[in-house]
Amino acid sequence: MTLQFSLDETDYLNYQLFTASKSRNIIKKRQRNRFLLPVFFIVLGLFPRFDLTERFAQIYILIALLWLLLYPLWEKKMYINHFKKHITEHHKNNFGRTSTLEFEERAIIAKDENSESKISFNEFEQIDEVPSAIYIKLKSGQSIILPKKSANNIDEIKVFLRNLSNDIKIKYIDDNEWKWK
């Protein structure tokens, strides 16, 4: 079975955002950044005064509430812009290249215009399906991105990968509701 596809900036961006959304360190950092400053302002507003009628206490509490409401929107855009810069810098030469994956009995042969590699199914760690793509995570930490929009016969590949995940006993995570938040 053969799959041909090409990747663009959106495919790389979605992969980076998905990976970030599943990283424990980034999840902790995002929660800490969201709540640390508001707690500081609330304490700053309440601690020395204990009187909510004082103007500074009201301003500090207002700043804390605005931060809680607006920071998630700003942070979401900040991550997107950061990853876009990274992708443009490191992957711009890969945009639009036609890649081919040949699924053999025990391995995948990945080919593009400049290279060819063989990846054993034993190197697969996990398979994640999101609305726009399928990500095959390898034990080396790398991933194979299979975009749904530009790939031919993606439905056959999904069935094959589900069966393969059962055969080699790895997780196939159907996360079609995933969205960057």
JSON list of C-alpha atoms in Angstrom, two decimals:
[
{"chain": "A", "resi": 1, "resn": "MET", "atom": "CA", "xyz": [0.00, 0.00, 0.00]},
{"chain": "A", "resi": 2, "resn": "THR", "atom": "CA", "xyz": [1.33, 3.42, -0.94]},
{"chain": "A", "resi": 3, "resn": "LEU", "atom": "CA", "xyz": [0.48, 6.88, 0.35]},
{"chain": "A", "resi": 4, "resn": "GLN", "atom": "CA", "xyz": [1.51, 10.11, -1.41]},
{"chain": "A", "resi": 5, "resn": "PHE", "atom": "CA", "xyz": [1.20, 13.51, 0.22]},
{"chain": "A", "resi": 6, "resn": "SER", "atom": "CA", "xyz": [2.84, 16.88, 0.63]},
{"chain": "A", "resi": 7, "resn": "LEU", "atom": "CA", "xyz": [3.20, 18.98, 3.76]},
{"chain": "A", "resi": 8, "resn": "ASP", "atom": "CA", "xyz": [2.66, 22.71, 4.13]},
{"chain": "A", "resi": 9, "resn": "GLU", "atom": "CA", "xyz": [3.15, 25.22, 6.95]},
{"chain": "A", "resi": 10, "resn": "THR", "atom": "CA", "xyz": [-0.28, 24.46, 8.42]},
{"chain": "A", "resi": 11, "resn": "ASP", "atom": "CA", "xyz": [0.54, 20.75, 8.75]},
{"chain": "A", "resi": 12, "resn": "TYR", "atom": "CA", "xyz": [3.73, 21.50, 10.66]},
{"chain": "A", "resi": 13, "resn": "LEU", "atom": "CA", "xyz": [1.96, 24.13, 12.79]},
{"chain": "A", "resi": 14, "resn": "ASN", "atom": "CA", "xyz": [-0.87, 21.75, 13.75]},
{"chain": "A", "resi": 15, "resn": "TYR", "atom": "CA", "xyz": [1.67, 19.08, 14.67]},
{"chain": "A", "resi": 16, "resn": "GLN", "atom": "CA", "xyz": [3.65, 21.49, 16.87]},
{"chain": "A", "resi": 17, "resn": "LEU", "atom": "CA", "xyz": [0.49, 22.76, 18.59]},
{"chain": "A", "resi": 18, "resn": "PHE", "atom": "CA", "xyz": [-0.78, 19.21, 19.16]},
{"chain": "A", "resi": 19, "resn": "THR", "atom": "CA", "xyz": [2.54, 18.14, 20.62]},
{"chain": "A", "resi": 20, "resn": "ALA", "atom": "CA", "xyz": [2.63, 21.21, 22.87]},
{"chain": "A", "resi": 21, "resn": "SER", "atom": "CA", "xyz": [-0.93, 20.58, 24.06]},
{"chain": "A", "resi": 22, "resn": "LYS", "atom": "CA", "xyz": [0.07, 17.07, 25.18]},
{"chain": "A", "resi": 23, "resn": "SER", "atom": "CA", "xyz": [3.36, 18.02, 26.86]},
{"chain": "A", "resi": 24, "resn": "ARG", "atom": "CA", "xyz": [3.18, 17.90, 30.68]},
{"chain": "A", "resi": 25, "resn": "ASN", "atom": "CA", "xyz": [5.81, 20.63, 31.00]},
{"chain": "A", "resi": 26, "resn": "ILE", "atom": "CA", "xyz": [3.98, 23.02, 28.70]},
{"chain": "A", "resi": 27, "resn": "ILE", "atom": "CA", "xyz": [0.61, 22.29, 30.35]},
{"chain": "A", "resi": 28, "resn": "LYS", "atom": "CA", "xyz": [2.13, 23.10, 33.78]},
{"chain": "A", "resi": 29, "resn": "LYS", "atom": "CA", "xyz": [3.83, 26.23, 32.45]},
{"chain": "A", "resi": 30, "resn": "ARG", "atom": "CA", "xyz": [0.60, 27.48, 30.85]},
{"chain": "A", "resi": 31, "resn": "GLN", "atom": "CA", "xyz": [-1.40, 26.92, 34.04]},
{"chain": "A", "resi": 32, "resn": "ARG", "atom": "CA", "xyz": [1.28, 28.56, 36.19]},
{"chain": "A", "resi": 33, "resn": "ASN", "atom": "CA", "xyz": [1.47, 31.59, 33.89]},
{"chain": "A", "resi": 34, "resn": "ARG", "atom": "CA", "xyz": [-2.29, 31.92, 33.81]},
{"chain": "A", "resi": 35, "resn": "PHE", "atom": "CA", "xyz": [-2.84, 31.91, 37.58]},
{"chain": "A", "resi": 36, "resn": "LEU", "atom": "CA", "xyz": [0.39, 33.17, 39.19]},
{"chain": "A", "resi": 37, "resn": "LEU", "atom": "CA", "xyz": [0.06, 36.84, 38.27]},
{"chain": "A", "resi": 38, "resn": "PRO", "atom": "CA", "xyz": [-3.64, 37.15, 39.18]},
{"chain": "A", "resi": 39, "resn": "VAL", "atom": "CA", "xyz": [-3.00, 35.57, 42.58]},
{"chain": "A", "resi": 40, "resn": "PHE", "atom": "CA", "xyz": [-0.14, 38.04, 43.10]},
{"chain": "A", "resi": 41, "resn": "PHE", "atom": "CA", "xyz": [-2.39, 41.02, 42.25]},
{"chain": "A", "resi": 42, "resn": "ILE", "atom": "CA", "xyz": [-5.23, 39.76, 44.43]},
{"chain": "A", "resi": 43, "resn": "VAL", "atom": "CA", "xyz": [-2.86, 39.33, 47.38]},
{"chain": "A", "resi": 44, "resn": "LEU", "atom": "CA", "xyz": [-1.32, 42.73, 46.65]},
{"chain": "A", "resi": 45, "resn": "GLY", "atom": "CA", "xyz": [-4.77, 44.28, 46.57]},
{"chain": "A", "resi": 46, "resn": "LEU", "atom": "CA", "xyz": [-6.15, 42.57, 49.68]},
{"chain": "A", "resi": 47, "resn": "PHE", "atom": "CA", "xyz": [-3.25, 41.89, 52.02]},
{"chain": "A", "resi": 48, "resn": "PRO", "atom": "CA", "xyz": [-2.27, 45.36, 53.26]},
{"chain": "A", "resi": 49, "resn": "ARG", "atom": "CA", "xyz": [-5.73, 46.86, 53.17]},
{"chain": "A", "resi": 50, "resn": "PHE", "atom": "CA", "xyz": [-8.50, 44.35, 53.89]},
{"chain": "A", "resi": 51, "resn": "ASP", "atom": "CA", "xyz": [-10.91, 46.96, 52.65]},
{"chain": "A", "resi": 52, "resn": "LEU", "atom": "CA", "xyz": [-12.30, 46.45, 49.16]},
{"chain": "A", "resi": 53, "resn": "THR", "atom": "CA", "xyz": [-13.51, 50.04, 48.97]},
{"chain": "A", "resi": 54, "resn": "GLU", "atom": "CA", "xyz": [-9.96, 51.36, 48.66]},
{"chain": "A", "resi": 55, "resn": "ARG", "atom": "CA", "xyz": [-9.15, 52.31, 45.06]},
{"chain": "A", "resi": 56, "resn": "PHE", "atom": "CA", "xyz": [-5.85, 50.35, 44.82]},
{"chain": "A", "resi": 57, "resn": "ALA", "atom": "CA", "xyz": [-7.47, 47.13, 45.99]},
{"chain": "A", "resi": 58, "resn": "GLN", "atom": "CA", "xyz": [-10.15, 47.51, 43.33]},
{"chain": "A", "resi": 59, "resn": "ILE", "atom": "CA", "xyz": [-7.58, 48.21, 40.61]},
{"chain": "A", "resi": 60, "resn": "TYR", "atom": "CA", "xyz": [-5.43, 45.21, 41.56]},
{"chain": "A", "resi": 61, "resn": "ILE", "atom": "CA", "xyz": [-8.44, 42.89, 41.61]},
{"chain": "A", "resi": 62, "resn": "LEU", "atom": "CA", "xyz": [-9.61, 44.29, 38.26]},
{"chain": "A", "resi": 63, "resn": "ILE", "atom": "CA", "xyz": [-6.16, 43.65, 36.77]},
{"chain": "A", "resi": 64, "resn": "ALA", "atom": "CA", "xyz": [-6.28, 40.07, 38.10]},
{"chain": "A", "resi": 65, "resn": "LEU", "atom": "CA", "xyz": [-9.72, 39.46, 36.58]},
{"chain": "A", "resi": 66, "resn": "LEU", "atom": "CA", "xyz": [-8.72, 40.96, 33.23]},
{"chain": "A", "resi": 67, "resn": "TRP", "atom": "CA", "xyz": [-5.61, 38.79, 33.20]},
{"chain": "A", "resi": 68, "resn": "LEU", "atom": "CA", "xyz": [-7.69, 35.66, 33.84]},
{"chain": "A", "resi": 69, "resn": "LEU", "atom": "CA", "xyz": [-10.02, 36.55, 30.97]},
{"chain": "A", "resi": 70, "resn": "LEU", "atom": "CA", "xyz": [-7.60, 37.90, 28.36]},
{"chain": "A", "resi": 71, "resn": "TYR", "atom": "CA", "xyz": [-4.36, 36.02, 28.96]},
{"chain": "A", "resi": 72, "resn": "PRO", "atom": "CA", "xyz": [-5.56, 32.72, 27.42]},
{"chain": "A", "resi": 73, "resn": "LEU", "atom": "CA", "xyz": [-6.37, 34.51, 24.15]},
{"chain": "A", "resi": 74, "resn": "TRP", "atom": "CA", "xyz": [-3.01, 36.26, 24.07]},
{"chain": "A", "resi": 75, "resn": "GLU", "atom": "CA", "xyz": [-1.11, 33.09, 25.03]},
{"chain": "A", "resi": 76, "resn": "LYS", "atom": "CA", "xyz": [-2.83, 31.07, 22.29]},
{"chain": "A", "resi": 77, "resn": "LYS", "atom": "CA", "xyz": [-1.69, 33.58, 19.65]},
{"chain": "A", "resi": 78, "resn": "MET", "atom": "CA", "xyz": [1.79, 33.79, 21.20]},
{"chain": "A", "resi": 79, "resn": "TYR", "atom": "CA", "xyz": [2.32, 30.02, 20.82]},
{"chain": "A", "resi": 80, "resn": "ILE", "atom": "CA", "xyz": [1.03, 30.09, 17.24]},
{"chain": "A", "resi": 81, "resn": "ASN", "atom": "CA", "xyz": [3.38, 32.95, 16.31]},
{"chain": "A", "resi": 82, "resn": "HIS", "atom": "CA", "xyz": [6.33, 31.26, 18.04]},
{"chain": "A", "resi": 83, "resn": "PHE", "atom": "CA", "xyz": [5.78, 27.98, 16.21]},
{"chain": "A", "resi": 84, "resn": "LYS", "atom": "CA", "xyz": [5.22, 29.74, 12.86]},
{"chain": "A", "resi": 85, "resn": "LYS", "atom": "CA", "xyz": [8.62, 31.43, 13.19]},
{"chain": "A", "resi": 86, "resn": "HIS", "atom": "CA", "xyz": [10.24, 28.12, 14.12]},
{"chain": "A", "resi": 87, "resn": "ILE", "atom": "CA", "xyz": [8.62, 26.31, 11.19]},
{"chain": "A", "resi": 88, "resn": "THR", "atom": "CA", "xyz": [9.57, 29.02, 8.70]},
{"chain": "A", "resi": 89, "resn": "GLU", "atom": "CA", "xyz": [13.15, 28.93, 9.93]},
{"chain": "A", "resi": 90, "resn": "HIS", "atom": "CA", "xyz": [13.60, 25.15, 10.08]},
{"chain": "A", "resi": 91, "resn": "HIS", "atom": "CA", "xyz": [11.12, 23.53, 7.66]},
{"chain": "A", "resi": 92, "resn": "LYS", "atom": "CA", "xyz": [10.54, 26.01, 4.82]},
{"chain": "A", "resi": 93, "resn": "ASN", "atom": "CA", "xyz": [12.45, 23.81, 2.35]},
{"chain": "A", "resi": 94, "resn": "ASN", "atom": "CA", "xyz": [10.05, 20.92, 3.01]},
{"chain": "A", "resi": 95, "resn": "PHE", "atom": "CA", "xyz": [6.87, 22.76, 2.00]},
{"chain": "A", "resi": 96, "resn": "GLY", "atom": "CA", "xyz": [5.18, 21.32, -1.08]},
{"chain": "A", "resi": 97, "resn": "ARG", "atom": "CA", "xyz": [7.56, 18.40, -1.51]},
{"chain": "A", "resi": 98, "resn": "THR", "atom": "CA", "xyz": [5.82, 15.22, -2.53]},
{"chain": "A", "resi": 99, "resn": "SER", "atom": "CA", "xyz": [6.55, 12.41, -0.12]},
{"chain": "A", "resi": 100, "resn": "THR", "atom": "CA", "xyz": [5.69, 8.75, -0.51]},
{"chain": "A", "resi": 101, "resn": "LEU", "atom": "CA", "xyz": [5.18, 6.15, 2.18]},
{"chain": "A", "resi": 102, "resn": "GLU", "atom": "CA", "xyz": [5.16, 2.50, 1.15]},
{"chain": "A", "resi": 103, "resn": "PHE", "atom": "CA", "xyz": [3.70, 0.20, 3.77]},
{"chain": "A", "resi": 104, "resn": "GLU", "atom": "CA", "xyz": [5.40, -3.17, 3.65]},
{"chain": "A", "resi": 105, "resn": "GLU", "atom": "CA", "xyz": [4.91, -6.23, 5.82]},
{"chain": "A", "resi": 106, "resn": "ARG", "atom": "CA", "xyz": [7.19, -5.12, 8.69]},
{"chain": "A", "resi": 107, "resn": "ALA", "atom": "CA", "xyz": [8.25, -1.57, 7.83]},
{"chain": "A", "resi": 108, "resn": "ILE", "atom": "CA", "xyz": [7.50, 1.71, 6.13]},
{"chain": "A", "resi": 109, "resn": "ILE", "atom": "CA", "xyz": [9.69, 3.04, 3.36]},
{"chain": "A", "resi": 110, "resn": "ALA", "atom": "CA", "xyz": [9.60, 6.83, 3.35]},
{"chain": "A", "resi": 111, "resn": "LYS", "atom": "CA", "xyz": [10.75, 8.61, 0.19]},
{"chain": "A", "resi": 112, "resn": "ASP", "atom": "CA", "xyz": [10.93, 12.17, -0.93]},
{"chain": "A", "resi": 113, "resn": "GLU", "atom": "CA", "xyz": [12.85, 14.00, -3.67]},
{"chain": "A", "resi": 114, "resn": "ASN", "atom": "CA", "xyz": [16.18, 13.77, -1.84]},
{"chain": "A", "resi": 115, "resn": "SER", "atom": "CA", "xyz": [16.11, 10.81, 0.50]},
{"chain": "A", "resi": 116, "resn": "GLU", "atom": "CA", "xyz": [14.78, 7.39, 1.33]},
{"chain": "A", "resi": 117, "resn": "SER", "atom": "CA", "xyz": [14.54, 5.65, 4.69]},
{"chain": "A", "resi": 118, "resn": "LYS", "atom": "CA", "xyz": [13.14, 2.44, 6.07]},
{"chain": "A", "resi": 119, "resn": "ILE", "atom": "CA", "xyz": [11.36, 2.50, 9.43]},
{"chain": "A", "resi": 120, "resn": "SER", "atom": "CA", "xyz": [10.51, -0.74, 11.19]},
{"chain": "A", "resi": 121, "resn": "PHE", "atom": "CA", "xyz": [7.07, -1.02, 12.78]},
{"chain": "A", "resi": 122, "resn": "ASN", "atom": "CA", "xyz": [8.91, -1.89, 16.02]},
{"chain": "A", "resi": 123, "resn": "GLU", "atom": "CA", "xyz": [10.05, 1.74, 16.12]},
{"chain": "A", "resi": 124, "resn": "PHE", "atom": "CA", "xyz": [6.45, 2.98, 16.40]},
{"chain": "A", "resi": 125, "resn": "GLU", "atom": "CA", "xyz": [5.54, 4.26, 19.86]},
{"chain": "A", "resi": 126, "resn": "GLN", "atom": "CA", "xyz": [2.04, 5.67, 19.39]},
{"chain": "A", "resi": 127, "resn": "ILE", "atom": "CA", "xyz": [-0.38, 6.77, 16.67]},
{"chain": "A", "resi": 128, "resn": "ASP", "atom": "CA", "xyz": [-2.52, 9.88, 17.16]},
{"chain": "A", "resi": 129, "resn": "GLU", "atom": "CA", "xyz": [-5.36, 10.88, 14.88]},
{"chain": "A", "resi": 130, "resn": "VAL", "atom": "CA", "xyz": [-6.52, 14.50, 14.98]},
{"chain": "A", "resi": 131, "resn": "PRO", "atom": "CA", "xyz": [-8.99, 16.27, 12.67]},
{"chain": "A", "resi": 132, "resn": "SER", "atom": "CA", "xyz": [-6.36, 17.34, 10.15]},
{"chain": "A", "resi": 133, "resn": "ALA", "atom": "CA", "xyz": [-3.76, 14.55, 10.27]},
{"chain": "A", "resi": 134, "resn": "ILE", "atom": "CA", "xyz": [-2.42, 11.31, 11.66]},
{"chain": "A", "resi": 135, "resn": "TYR", "atom": "CA", "xyz": [0.82, 11.46, 13.66]},
{"chain": "A", "resi": 136, "resn": "ILE", "atom": "CA", "xyz": [2.97, 8.37, 14.01]},
{"chain": "A", "resi": 137, "resn": "LYS", "atom": "CA", "xyz": [5.27, 8.93, 16.96]},
{"chain": "A", "resi": 138, "resn": "LEU", "atom": "CA", "xyz": [8.54, 7.00, 16.82]},
{"chain": "A", "resi": 139, "resn": "LYS", "atom": "CA", "xyz": [10.60, 5.79, 19.78]},
{"chain": "A", "resi": 140, "resn": "SER", "atom": "CA", "xyz": [13.40, 8.13, 18.68]},
{"chain": "A", "resi": 141, "resn": "GLY", "atom": "CA", "xyz": [11.16, 11.12, 19.45]},
{"chain": "A", "resi": 142, "resn": "GLN", "atom": "CA", "xyz": [10.52, 11.96, 15.82]},
{"chain": "A", "resi": 143, "resn": "SER", "atom": "CA", "xyz": [7.12, 11.75, 14.18]},
{"chain": "A", "resi": 144, "resn": "ILE", "atom": "CA", "xyz": [5.66, 11.07, 10.77]},
{"chain": "A", "resi": 145, "resn": "ILE", "atom": "CA", "xyz": [2.94, 13.53, 9.78]},
{"chain": "A", "resi": 146, "resn": "LEU", "atom": "CA", "xyz": [0.23, 12.16, 7.49]},
{"chain": "A", "resi": 147, "resn": "PRO", "atom": "CA", "xyz": [-2.03, 15.06, 6.45]},
{"chain": "A", "resi": 148, "resn": "LYS", "atom": "CA", "xyz": [-5.59, 14.02, 5.70]},
{"chain": "A", "resi": 149, "resn": "LYS", "atom": "CA", "xyz": [-6.30, 16.77, 3.18]},
{"chain": "A", "resi": 150, "resn": "SER", "atom": "CA", "xyz": [-3.47, 16.14, 0.74]},
{"chain": "A", "resi": 151, "resn": "ALA", "atom": "CA", "xyz": [-3.06, 12.39, 1.11]},
{"chain": "A", "resi": 152, "resn": "ASN", "atom": "CA", "xyz": [-4.54, 9.92, -1.30]},
{"chain": "A", "resi": 153, "resn": "ASN", "atom": "CA", "xyz": [-6.41, 6.84, 0.10]},
{"chain": "A", "resi": 154, "resn": "ILE", "atom": "CA", "xyz": [-6.23, 8.08, 3.71]},
{"chain": "A", "resi": 155, "resn": "ASP", "atom": "CA", "xyz": [-9.20, 5.92, 4.77]},
{"chain": "A", "resi": 156, "resn": "GLU", "atom": "CA", "xyz": [-7.37, 2.73, 3.82]},
{"chain": "A", "resi": 157, "resn": "ILE", "atom": "CA", "xyz": [-4.33, 3.94, 5.73]},
{"chain": "A", "resi": 158, "resn": "LYS", "atom": "CA", "xyz": [-6.41, 4.66, 8.85]},
{"chain": "A", "resi": 159, "resn": "VAL", "atom": "CA", "xyz": [-7.80, 1.10, 8.81]},
{"chain": "A", "resi": 160, "resn": "PHE", "atom": "CA", "xyz": [-4.31, -0.30, 8.23]},
{"chain": "A", "resi": 161, "resn": "LEU", "atom": "CA", "xyz": [-2.82, 1.74, 11.09]},
{"chain": "A", "resi": 162, "resn": "ARG", "atom": "CA", "xyz": [-5.61, 0.75, 13.49]},
{"chain": "A", "resi": 163, "resn": "ASN", "atom": "CA", "xyz": [-4.99, -2.93, 12.72]},
{"chain": "A", "resi": 164, "resn": "LEU", "atom": "CA", "xyz": [-1.24, -2.41, 12.95]},
{"chain": "A", "resi": 165, "resn": "SER", "atom": "CA", "xyz": [-1.55, -0.75, 16.35]},
{"chain": "A", "resi": 166, "resn": "ASN", "atom": "CA", "xyz": [-3.41, -3.80, 17.63]},
{"chain": "A", "resi": 167, "resn": "ASP", "atom": "CA", "xyz": [-0.84, -6.18, 16.13]},
{"chain": "A", "resi": 168, "resn": "ILE", "atom": "CA", "xyz": [2.22, -4.45, 17.56]},
{"chain": "A", "resi": 169, "resn": "LYS", "atom": "CA", "xyz": [0.43, -3.43, 20.77]},
{"chain": "A", "resi": 170, "resn": "ILE", "atom": "CA", "xyz": [0.77, 0.33, 20.68]},
{"chain": "A", "resi": 171, "resn": "LYS", "atom": "CA", "xyz": [-1.85, 3.00, 21.35]},
{"chain": "A", "resi": 172, "resn": "TYR", "atom": "CA", "xyz": [-3.99, 4.38, 18.54]},
{"chain": "A", "resi": 173, "resn": "ILE", "atom": "CA", "xyz": [-5.51, 7.51, 20.00]},
{"chain": "A", "resi": 174, "resn": "ASP", "atom": "CA", "xyz": [-8.52, 8.87, 18.12]},
{"chain": "A", "resi": 175, "resn": "ASP", "atom": "CA", "xyz": [-8.48, 12.53, 19.12]},
{"chain": "A", "resi": 176, "resn": "ASN", "atom": "CA", "xyz": [-10.71, 13.93, 16.35]},
{"chain": "A", "resi": 177, "resn": "GLU", "atom": "CA", "xyz": [-12.16, 16.47, 18.78]},
{"chain": "A", "resi": 178, "resn": "TRP", "atom": "CA", "xyz": [-8.72, 18.01, 19.44]},
{"chain": "A", "resi": 179, "resn": "LYS", "atom": "CA", "xyz": [-8.45, 21.75, 19.01]},
{"chain": "A", "resi": 180, "resn": "TRP", "atom": "CA", "xyz": [-5.72, 24.18, 20.03]},
{"chain": "A", "resi": 181, "resn": "LYS", "atom": "CA", "xyz": [-6.93, 26.13, 23.05]}
]
